[in-house]
XYZ file of C-alpha atoms in Angstrom:
186
model
C -0.012 0.021 0.007
C 1.058 3.552 -0.723
C 0.238 7.038 0.347
C -0.286 10.184 -1.683
C -0.661 13.852 -0.721
C -3.385 15.896 -2.391
C -4.775 19.417 -2.040
C -7.390 19.540 0.677
C -10.065 21.082 -1.558
C -9.712 18.261 -4.078
C -10.155 15.654 -1.313
C -13.095 17.453 0.248
C -14.865 17.950 -3.130
C -13.968 14.526 -4.424
C -11.959 15.911 -7.356
C -9.701 12.903 -7.548
C -9.053 10.477 -10.425
C -11.726 7.891 -10.955
C -9.477 5.071 -9.790
C -10.455 3.006 -6.655
C -8.259 4.090 -3.798
C -8.070 0.541 -2.409
C -8.012 -1.752 -5.452
C -6.767 0.445 -8.294
C -9.774 -0.595 -10.429
C -11.995 1.925 -12.162
C -14.302 3.632 -9.680
C -17.769 4.988 -10.311
C -18.598 6.118 -6.819
C -17.060 8.015 -3.935
C -16.945 6.983 -0.333
C -17.353 9.704 2.333
C -14.712 9.310 5.004
C -15.214 11.359 8.142
C -11.910 11.771 9.953
C -11.838 13.063 13.526
C -9.038 15.612 13.832
C -9.530 16.351 17.511
C -6.404 15.638 19.547
C -6.162 13.424 22.633
C -6.957 14.592 26.124
C -3.321 14.555 27.097
C -2.636 15.483 30.694
C -6.358 15.863 31.495
C -6.376 12.148 32.324
C -4.519 12.963 35.510
C -7.797 14.386 36.915
C -8.998 10.816 37.196
C -6.658 10.366 40.199
C -8.333 13.173 42.167
C -11.472 11.156 42.926
C -15.018 12.174 42.193
C -14.323 15.911 41.893
C -11.622 15.134 39.326
C -14.006 12.802 37.482
C -16.639 15.485 37.245
C -14.087 18.083 36.065
C -12.656 15.603 33.565
C -16.101 14.776 32.224
C -16.963 18.462 31.833
C -13.737 19.371 30.075
C -13.910 16.326 27.804
C -17.503 17.025 26.809
C -16.916 20.719 26.214
C -13.971 20.260 23.870
C -14.457 21.505 20.423
C -14.464 18.604 17.930
C -12.879 19.039 14.495
C -13.802 16.821 11.541
C -12.530 16.531 7.995
C -14.863 14.849 5.467
C -13.188 13.687 2.269
C -14.686 11.985 -0.731
C -12.488 9.239 -2.096
C -13.200 7.145 -5.213
C -14.156 3.538 -4.412
C -15.128 0.604 -6.575
C -18.680 -0.731 -5.981
C -17.326 -4.063 -4.628
C -15.186 -2.177 -1.993
C -18.206 -0.142 -0.883
C -20.252 -3.290 -0.530
C -17.457 -5.025 1.396
C -17.138 -2.055 3.786
C -20.879 -1.840 4.474
C -21.033 -5.611 5.010
C -18.162 -5.413 7.518
C -19.949 -2.583 9.378
C -23.236 -4.524 9.511
C -21.268 -7.543 10.888
C -19.744 -5.328 13.576
C -23.204 -4.093 14.698
C -24.594 -7.650 14.637
C -21.738 -8.961 16.700
C -22.177 -6.132 19.190
C -25.932 -6.752 19.478
C -25.380 -10.498 19.929
C -22.697 -9.978 22.587
C -25.059 -7.565 24.409
C -27.923 -10.102 24.301
C -25.641 -12.849 25.567
C -24.410 -10.575 28.368
C -27.995 -9.769 29.448
C -28.857 -13.454 29.305
C -25.775 -14.297 31.381
C -26.953 -12.077 34.222
C -30.745 -12.781 33.903
C -30.735 -16.571 33.695
C -29.521 -17.144 37.297
C -32.543 -15.174 38.575
C -34.987 -17.141 36.482
C -33.734 -20.562 37.506
C -33.161 -21.325 41.190
C -30.975 -24.378 40.389
C -28.354 -22.215 38.628
C -24.996 -22.500 40.580
C -24.106 -19.501 42.708
C -21.233 -17.344 41.309
C -21.447 -18.811 37.862
C -23.471 -15.830 36.639
C -20.588 -13.406 37.336
C -18.062 -15.757 35.685
C -20.316 -16.258 32.673
C -20.995 -12.566 32.429
C -17.259 -11.667 32.491
C -16.549 -14.380 29.919
C -19.261 -13.110 27.629
C -18.217 -9.467 28.129
C -14.556 -10.157 27.369
C -15.339 -12.386 24.402
C -17.868 -9.958 23.010
C -15.479 -7.052 23.399
C -12.787 -8.912 21.532
C -15.127 -9.953 18.739
C -16.476 -6.400 18.339
C -12.913 -4.947 18.281
C -11.798 -7.496 15.675
C -14.794 -6.840 13.420
C -14.413 -3.018 13.757
C -10.692 -3.361 12.889
C -11.473 -5.397 9.845
C -14.017 -2.806 8.634
C -11.594 0.045 9.315
C -8.870 -1.633 7.207
C -11.106 -1.217 4.188
C -10.978 2.551 4.493
C -8.305 4.952 3.394
C -6.347 6.756 6.176
C -6.669 10.557 6.152
C -4.144 12.879 7.651
C -4.314 16.650 7.470
C -0.939 18.572 7.597
C -0.241 21.392 9.956
C -0.945 24.076 7.352
C -4.424 22.665 6.647
C -3.774 22.784 2.880
C -2.685 19.213 2.110
C -4.261 15.860 2.924
C -2.270 12.623 2.960
C -4.284 9.624 1.910
C -2.678 6.562 3.455
C -3.031 2.823 2.696
C -4.062 3.486 -0.929
C -3.385 1.303 -3.962
C -0.190 2.275 -5.944
C -2.277 2.822 -9.089
C -4.458 5.409 -7.295
C -1.339 7.181 -5.920
C 0.227 7.202 -9.426
C -2.993 8.622 -10.907
C -3.169 11.417 -8.305
C 0.468 12.297 -8.901
C -0.048 12.295 -12.687
C -3.007 14.679 -12.300
C -0.855 16.835 -10.034
C 1.789 17.052 -12.810
C -0.932 18.069 -15.234
C -1.169 14.825 -17.106
C -4.784 13.989 -17.743
C -5.485 10.486 -16.456
C -9.199 10.322 -15.829
C -11.901 12.862 -15.117
C -13.134 13.197 -11.507
C -16.274 11.326 -10.554
C -19.384 13.526 -10.804
C -21.291 13.847 -7.549
């Protein structure tokens, strides 16, 4: 996989060559990728060690932070769009299934008096940890199908990471003024 730097206006408007960013195949559609540019909380995490007053202050400061987003439109082949949406649906289904199993693990002992004591907590923790791992794996697999987006410090250039070499070459050819393909109409 490669990376390519393009002008931010081109990325936001979707004025990129009609080559799929992930497969290098011809692309007829664009995928909207919403990138959160808000930085981490940094040293604010130290407020957690000051007990409940620190927790409240941390929650207020974290909630009041100004969020920054960059939405880019990147050309994708129909098959990649279908694969991404299928991976997202799988993630939501796994999360719903894990939630249902977690509720069942804590409710079943109350419904049946013959259920062994203490097993409900062990089953709940097992389901919780297994469900969390399954959701994280599914989410990671879906995220791998997207292009990475990084805005430079000047705010004028966007680096698209984890793209196909053909897409990077097409963007660089357009940047040099060589007509490769017209941008995809919106």
